[in-house]
Coordinates of C-alpha atoms in Angstrom, one line a residue:
M1 CA 134.0 60.7 66.8
T2 CA 133.4 56.8 66.8
G3 CA 131.2 54.6 65.1
T4 CA 130.1 51.0 65.9
L5 CA 128.4 49.0 63.4
S6 CA 126.7 45.7 65.3
V7 CA 125.6 42.5 63.4
S8 CA 124.0 39.9 65.5
Q9 CA 122.0 36.4 64.8
G10 CA 120.0 34.6 67.3
F11 CA 117.7 31.5 67.1
E12 CA 115.1 30.4 69.7
L13 CA 113.5 26.8 69.9
S14 CA 110.1 27.1 72.5
D15 CA 107.5 24.6 73.5
N16 CA 104.6 26.8 74.6
E17 CA 102.1 25.1 76.8
D18 CA 98.7 25.8 78.4
L19 CA 98.6 24.2 81.1
D20 CA 94.7 24.5 82.3
S21 CA 93.5 22.8 78.5
A22 CA 96.8 20.6 78.0
T23 CA 97.4 22.5 74.8
S24 CA 101.1 23.0 73.7
G25 CA 103.3 23.9 70.2
E26 CA 106.7 24.3 69.4
T27 CA 107.7 27.5 68.0
F28 CA 111.1 28.3 66.1
T29 CA 112.1 31.7 66.0
S30 CA 115.1 33.4 64.0
R31 CA 116.3 36.8 65.0
T32 CA 118.7 39.1 63.2
G33 CA 119.7 41.9 64.6
L34 CA 121.6 45.4 62.9
S35 CA 121.9 48.5 64.7
F36 CA 124.6 51.5 64.1
T37 CA 125.9 53.9 66.9
L38 CA 127.6 57.3 66.3
D39 CA 129.6 58.8 69.8
S40 CA 131.0 61.9 70.1
Q41 CA 132.3 63.7 73.1
T42 CA 134.8 66.4 73.8
R43 CA 135.4 68.7 76.7
T44 CA 132.0 70.7 76.5
E45 CA 129.6 68.7 74.0
V46 CA 128.2 65.2 74.1
F47 CA 126.6 63.5 70.7
R48 CA 125.1 60.6 70.4
F49 CA 123.1 59.0 67.9
S50 CA 122.1 55.3 67.4
L51 CA 119.5 53.1 65.0
G52 CA 119.0 49.7 65.2
T53 CA 116.3 47.2 64.0
A54 CA 115.6 43.5 63.7
M55 CA 114.7 40.9 61.0
V56 CA 112.3 37.9 63.0
G57 CA 111.0 34.9 61.9
D58 CA 108.4 32.7 63.8
F59 CA 107.6 29.4 62.6
G60 CA 105.3 26.6 63.9
G61 CA 103.1 26.6 67.0
G62 CA 100.0 29.2 65.2
A63 CA 103.4 31.6 64.2
D64 CA 102.8 33.5 61.0
D65 CA 105.7 31.2 59.4
D66 CA 107.1 34.5 57.9
F67 CA 110.0 37.0 58.4
E68 CA 109.1 40.7 59.5
I69 CA 110.9 43.8 60.6
E70 CA 110.4 44.2 64.1
N71 CA 111.4 46.3 67.4
S72 CA 113.0 49.3 65.5
N73 CA 114.2 52.3 67.3
A74 CA 116.1 55.2 66.9
A75 CA 118.0 57.5 69.8
L76 CA 119.5 61.4 69.5
E77 CA 121.2 63.0 72.2
Y78 CA 123.1 66.4 72.1
T79 CA 124.6 67.8 75.7
R80 CA 126.8 71.2 75.5
Q81 CA 128.3 72.3 79.1
G82 CA 129.6 75.8 79.6
A83 CA 131.2 77.5 82.3
N84 CA 127.8 78.0 84.2
S85 CA 125.4 76.6 82.1
R86 CA 123.9 73.4 80.4
L87 CA 122.1 72.2 77.6
R88 CA 120.7 69.1 76.8
F89 CA 118.1 67.8 73.7
A90 CA 116.9 63.9 73.3
G91 CA 114.7 62.1 71.4
R92 CA 113.9 58.2 71.4
Y93 CA 111.7 56.4 68.9
R94 CA 110.6 52.7 69.9
E95 CA 108.6 50.1 68.1
S96 CA 108.1 46.9 70.1
D97 CA 106.3 43.6 69.3
L98 CA 104.6 42.8 72.6
D99 CA 104.3 38.7 72.0
D100 CA 102.7 37.0 74.8
N101 CA 106.0 36.0 76.6
V102 CA 106.8 39.6 76.4
L103 CA 105.9 41.1 80.4
T104 CA 105.6 45.2 80.6
F105 CA 103.7 47.2 83.2
G106 CA 101.5 49.5 81.5
P107 CA 100.1 53.0 81.8
S108 CA 98.4 52.2 85.1
N109 CA 101.4 50.4 86.6
T110 CA 99.5 47.2 86.1
L111 CA 101.1 43.6 84.9
I112 CA 100.1 43.6 80.8
I113 CA 100.8 39.8 79.1
D114 CA 99.7 40.6 75.5
G115 CA 100.1 40.0 72.1
G116 CA 100.5 43.1 69.8
S117 CA 102.7 45.9 69.4
T118 CA 103.5 49.6 70.3
E119 CA 104.8 52.3 69.5
V120 CA 106.5 55.0 71.7
L121 CA 108.0 58.5 71.0
D122 CA 109.7 60.6 73.9
L123 CA 111.1 64.1 73.2
E124 CA 113.2 66.4 76.3
A125 CA 114.6 69.7 75.8
R126 CA 116.4 70.7 79.1
L127 CA 118.2 74.5 80.1
E128 CA 120.0 75.0 82.8
T129 CA 121.5 78.4 83.9
G130 CA 123.2 79.7 87.1
L131 CA 124.7 76.5 88.0
S132 CA 127.1 77.6 90.5
G133 CA 125.5 81.3 90.7
P134 CA 123.7 83.4 93.3
F135 CA 120.6 83.0 90.9
G136 CA 119.9 79.5 88.9
L137 CA 117.2 78.4 86.6
D138 CA 116.2 74.7 85.5
V139 CA 113.3 74.8 82.6
R140 CA 112.3 71.0 81.3
S141 CA 110.3 70.3 78.9
R142 CA 108.9 66.8 77.6
Y143 CA 106.7 65.1 74.9
R144 CA 105.6 61.6 75.1
K145 CA 103.4 59.6 72.9
E146 CA 102.5 55.9 72.9
D147 CA 100.4 53.9 70.6
Y148 CA 99.0 50.3 70.3
F149 CA 98.0 48.1 67.9
N150 CA 96.3 44.7 67.9
T151 CA 96.3 44.7 71.7
T152 CA 93.6 43.5 74.0
D153 CA 94.0 44.6 77.5
T154 CA 91.8 47.7 78.1
D155 CA 94.6 49.2 80.2
L156 CA 96.8 49.6 77.1
I157 CA 95.6 52.3 75.8
N158 CA 96.6 55.3 73.3
N159 CA 98.1 58.2 75.2
E160 CA 100.5 61.6 74.8
R161 CA 101.6 63.7 77.3
I162 CA 103.4 66.7 77.2
S163 CA 105.0 69.1 80.0
L164 CA 106.8 71.9 81.2
D165 CA 108.7 72.4 84.7
A166 CA 110.4 74.9 85.9
L167 CA 112.9 75.5 88.9
A168 CA 114.3 78.9 90.1
N169 CA 117.4 78.5 92.7
F170 CA 118.0 81.7 94.9
R171 CA 121.4 80.4 96.6
V172 CA 121.2 82.8 100.4
N173 CA 124.3 81.6 100.9
P174 CA 126.3 78.1 100.1
A175 CA 124.2 76.3 102.7
L176 CA 120.9 78.1 102.2
T177 CA 118.7 77.9 99.1
A178 CA 115.2 79.4 98.5
R179 CA 113.5 78.0 95.3
V180 CA 110.2 78.6 93.4
R181 CA 108.6 75.6 91.0
A182 CA 106.0 75.6 88.8
G183 CA 104.2 73.2 86.0
I184 CA 102.2 72.5 83.3
A185 CA 100.8 69.4 81.8
R186 CA 98.4 67.9 79.4
T187 CA 97.6 64.5 78.8
N188 CA 95.1 62.7 76.2
E189 CA 93.8 59.3 76.6
Y190 CA 92.1 58.3 73.3
G191 CA 90.5 54.4 75.3
I192 CA 87.2 53.8 74.9
A193 CA 86.4 56.6 77.0
P194 CA 88.6 59.2 76.2
D195 CA 89.8 61.8 78.7
E196 CA 91.9 65.1 78.7
I197 CA 93.5 66.1 81.5
D198 CA 95.4 69.0 82.6
D199 CA 97.6 69.3 85.8
T200 CA 99.6 72.3 87.1
Y201 CA 101.1 73.2 90.3
F202 CA 103.0 76.1 91.8
G203 CA 105.2 76.0 95.2
V204 CA 108.0 77.7 97.1
G205 CA 110.5 76.0 99.0
V206 CA 114.0 75.7 100.8
A207 CA 116.8 73.4 100.4
A208 CA 119.6 73.4 103.4
R209 CA 122.8 71.4 104.0
T210 CA 124.5 71.7 107.0
A211 CA 128.6 71.2 108.1
G212 CA 127.7 67.4 109.3
G213 CA 126.4 66.2 106.3
L214 CA 122.6 66.7 107.0
S215 CA 120.5 68.1 103.6
V216 CA 116.9 68.9 104.3
T217 CA 114.6 70.1 101.1
G218 CA 110.9 71.3 101.7
D219 CA 108.2 72.6 99.4
V220 CA 104.5 73.7 99.8
L221 CA 102.6 73.2 96.6
Y222 CA 99.2 73.9 95.2
D223 CA 98.3 71.2 92.9
R224 CA 94.9 71.7 90.7
T225 CA 93.9 68.6 88.1
E226 CA 91.2 68.8 85.6
D227 CA 89.4 66.2 83.2
L228 CA 86.3 65.4 81.5
S229 CA 84.8 64.6 84.9
G230 CA 85.5 67.7 86.7
S231 CA 88.6 69.3 89.1
D232 CA 90.4 68.7 91.9
D233 CA 92.6 71.2 93.9
G234 CA 94.7 71.5 97.2
V235 CA 97.5 72.5 99.2
G236 CA 100.8 69.8 99.2
V237 CA 103.9 69.4 100.8
D238 CA 107.0 67.6 99.6
I239 CA 110.1 67.0 102.4
S240 CA 112.6 64.8 102.1
V241 CA 116.2 64.7 104.7
S242 CA 118.9 62.7 104.2
R243 CA 122.3 62.4 106.1
S244 CA 125.7 61.1 104.6
L245 CA 127.3 58.5 107.6
A246 CA 130.0 57.0 107.7
T247 CA 128.5 53.3 106.3
G248 CA 126.9 54.7 103.6
S249 CA 123.4 57.3 103.9
A250 CA 120.1 57.6 105.7
G251 CA 116.7 59.4 104.5
L252 CA 113.2 60.5 105.5
N253 CA 110.5 61.5 102.6
F254 CA 107.1 62.8 103.1
S255 CA 104.9 64.1 100.1
S256 CA 101.0 64.7 100.0
R257 CA 100.0 65.6 96.6
V258 CA 96.8 66.2 94.9
I259 CA 97.2 64.0 90.9
S260 CA 94.4 63.0 88.2
D261 CA 93.3 60.0 90.9
G262 CA 92.7 62.6 94.0
R263 CA 95.2 62.9 97.0
R264 CA 98.0 60.7 97.4
T265 CA 100.2 60.8 100.7
S266 CA 103.2 58.8 101.4
A267 CA 106.4 58.5 103.6
S268 CA 109.3 56.5 103.9
A269 CA 112.5 55.7 105.5
N270 CA 115.6 54.8 103.9
R271 CA 118.9 53.4 104.8
T272 CA 121.9 52.5 102.4
F273 CA 125.1 50.3 103.9
N274 CA 128.3 50.4 101.7
H275 CA 130.9 48.2 102.1
S276 CA 134.1 46.8 100.3
T277 CA 132.8 44.1 98.2
G278 CA 129.0 45.4 97.9
S279 CA 126.3 47.5 99.5
L280 CA 122.7 47.0 101.0
S281 CA 120.2 49.2 101.1
F282 CA 116.6 49.3 101.8
S283 CA 113.3 51.6 102.0
L284 CA 110.2 50.9 104.1
G285 CA 107.0 53.4 104.0
V286 CA 103.1 53.4 103.9
V287 CA 100.8 54.9 101.2
D288 CA 97.4 56.7 102.0
Q289 CA 95.5 57.1 98.3
E290 CA 92.1 58.6 97.9
G291 CA 89.7 56.1 97.2
D292 CA 91.3 53.2 98.8
S293 CA 89.9 52.6 102.3
S294 CA 93.2 51.3 103.5
I295 CA 96.8 52.8 104.3
R296 CA 98.9 50.4 102.0
P297 CA 102.7 49.2 102.5
S298 CA 105.8 50.1 100.3
A299 CA 109.2 48.6 100.7
S300 CA 112.3 47.9 98.7
V301 CA 115.7 46.0 99.4
T302 CA 118.5 45.9 97.1
Y303 CA 121.8 44.0 97.8
T304 CA 124.9 43.7 95.3
Q305 CA 128.3 41.7 96.2
S306 CA 131.2 41.6 94.2
R307 CA 133.7 38.7 95.4
P308 CA 136.2 36.3 93.2
Q309 CA 133.8 33.9 93.6
G310 CA 131.2 35.5 91.6
D311 CA 128.9 39.0 91.4
L312 CA 125.5 38.5 93.3
S313 CA 122.7 41.0 93.0
A314 CA 119.6 41.1 94.4
S315 CA 115.9 42.8 94.8
L316 CA 112.8 43.0 95.8
S317 CA 110.0 45.8 95.8
H318 CA 106.1 46.1 96.6
N319 CA 104.2 49.4 95.6
P320 CA 100.6 49.6 95.7
S321 CA 99.1 51.8 93.0
I322 CA 95.2 52.5 91.9
D323 CA 93.6 52.6 88.7
G324 CA 90.1 54.3 89.2
P325 CA 88.3 52.0 91.8
A326 CA 90.9 49.4 91.8
V327 CA 93.7 48.6 94.2
Y328 CA 96.6 46.6 92.7
G329 CA 99.6 45.5 95.0
N330 CA 102.7 45.4 92.6
T331 CA 105.7 43.1 93.4
R332 CA 108.7 42.6 92.1
I333 CA 111.8 39.8 93.2
S334 CA 115.0 39.4 91.1
V335 CA 118.2 37.4 91.8
D336 CA 121.1 37.1 89.7
F337 CA 124.6 35.7 89.7
A338 CA 127.6 35.5 87.4
Q339 CA 130.9 34.0 87.7
G340 CA 134.0 34.0 84.9
I341 CA 135.0 30.4 84.0
N342 CA 138.2 31.8 82.6
A343 CA 139.2 35.1 80.8
N344 CA 137.2 34.2 77.9
S345 CA 134.2 32.6 79.2
G346 CA 131.6 32.6 82.0
W347 CA 128.0 32.1 83.3
S348 CA 125.5 33.2 84.6
A349 CA 121.9 32.5 86.3
G350 CA 119.1 34.3 87.2
L351 CA 115.6 34.1 88.7
S352 CA 112.4 36.8 88.3
Y353 CA 109.2 37.2 89.7
A354 CA 106.7 40.2 89.2
S355 CA 103.0 39.8 90.2
V356 CA 100.1 42.5 90.2
D357 CA 97.4 41.2 92.5
Q358 CA 93.9 43.2 92.6
L359 CA 93.5 43.9 96.3
N360 CA 89.8 42.6 97.3
G361 CA 89.6 41.8 93.7
P362 CA 89.8 39.1 90.9
D363 CA 92.5 41.0 89.0
D364 CA 95.7 38.5 89.8
E365 CA 98.7 38.0 87.3
N366 CA 101.8 36.9 87.7
R367 CA 104.9 35.9 86.0
T368 CA 107.7 33.8 86.7
T369 CA 111.2 33.4 84.7
A370 CA 114.8 31.4 85.4
R371 CA 117.5 31.6 83.3
L372 CA 121.1 29.7 82.8
T373 CA 123.3 31.4 80.5
Y374 CA 126.7 30.6 79.2
T375 CA 128.9 33.2 77.6
R376 CA 132.5 33.4 75.6
S377 CA 134.4 35.2 73.8
I378 CA 135.1 33.5 70.4
T379 CA 137.5 35.9 69.5
R380 CA 138.1 39.6 70.2
D381 CA 135.2 40.5 67.8
W382 CA 133.0 37.7 68.0
Q383 CA 130.6 37.1 71.3
M384 CA 128.6 34.1 71.5
N385 CA 125.6 33.5 74.1
T386 CA 123.9 30.3 74.7
G387 CA 121.4 28.9 77.8
I388 CA 117.9 27.6 78.7
A389 CA 115.0 29.9 80.0
H390 CA 111.8 28.9 81.6
T391 CA 108.6 31.3 81.8
R392 CA 105.4 30.7 83.8
N393 CA 102.4 33.0 83.1
F394 CA 99.2 33.0 84.9
E395 CA 96.5 35.8 83.9
S396 CA 93.2 35.7 84.1
G397 CA 92.7 32.1 85.7
T398 CA 94.8 30.5 83.0
T399 CA 98.3 29.6 83.2
E400 CA 100.7 29.5 80.2
S401 CA 104.7 27.7 80.4
S402 CA 107.4 27.6 78.1
N403 CA 110.6 26.4 77.8
T404 CA 113.0 27.9 75.5
L405 CA 116.5 27.3 74.0
F406 CA 118.8 30.0 72.8
F407 CA 122.1 30.9 70.9
N408 CA 123.0 34.0 70.1
I409 CA 126.5 35.4 68.4
R410 CA 127.4 38.9 68.0
R411 CA 129.8 41.1 66.0
D412 CA 130.7 44.8 66.6
F413 CA 132.9 47.0 63.9
T414 CA 134.2 49.8 65.7
F415 CA 135.9 52.6 63.1
G416 CA 136.4 56.3 63.8
F417 CA 135.8 59.5 61.5

């Protein structure tokens, strides 16, 4: 078993400007981080435990001019692998401050730029049996609770969800498996209009694989969802087809299921190209959601390349979502480049853009961030990074901009038991 104690100290100087009212203010932030990790791995067991927190002080620009404990977290994971079974437990707790420069995607997958804080508790247990036998069972349970404090966006509502899913596999032969799926979940939302949502499903299907590398999975399911306003049910399908190719893989996916917002039908095609220095993957599809009068496109592209001149990664995704009567287009774009200067130092640059546009509606929010960072190993144990970041937020007709100079230093102390 090994333990790692990490200590970090960071300083930030930011100017925060409201471009519509021409008001601005400078903020100085000191952030001291402390974390501890235990890690043990044997042939049959994996155990990981971690704790972390930060002492943060904000001064000037309307800040509290005080130090507070922020961004505390704890995580525990245990996995045991047997000859024909696997057992896993995991738990995570996270408390985070949502200052106005932090971008999150809320429960309805809409863009949130808000203050306040959030606490999230996530527990999971999973048991798999018959991993290589004629009969296999996969049972998974999960509990998740989200609480928000001192926020203003109505999309950030306290909620909790508990679910249980089971999958039984009957292996007819090495190339054909019959399967049965079932699950139940309850979601409680504690907003202005509290709601209790019960979801259940049951389905049967097959999974097949050919000698030519073609894999097919198909399920026919019955879905039922019920909340305080009524219930909805219906028959749905999940179908996926994939094939391994010399240059990567290709696949097709189709799904039509009844969820809490009505029936959602989606279809997509994907392709991956692998080469000696990187990969390119893309997906194109359409989504038809009950409550939306139009069929919406969805797409994603990811590109990576690693060469002596540097590492490049780029991604783009666009996915529609629905929240009651409102339909949103969610778009994310990111480009990152990193290059080593010598054995002890390097630099990196990144550009990201995230946007949520309410289609045929007034809600339009986006955030653009550009970052330039220099990193250096001062000694074998001490790591340093410094640089500049520019952020621009547009929310509810208001544009805010900030430029931040940052400096961070970190050391890890590793020891054995």
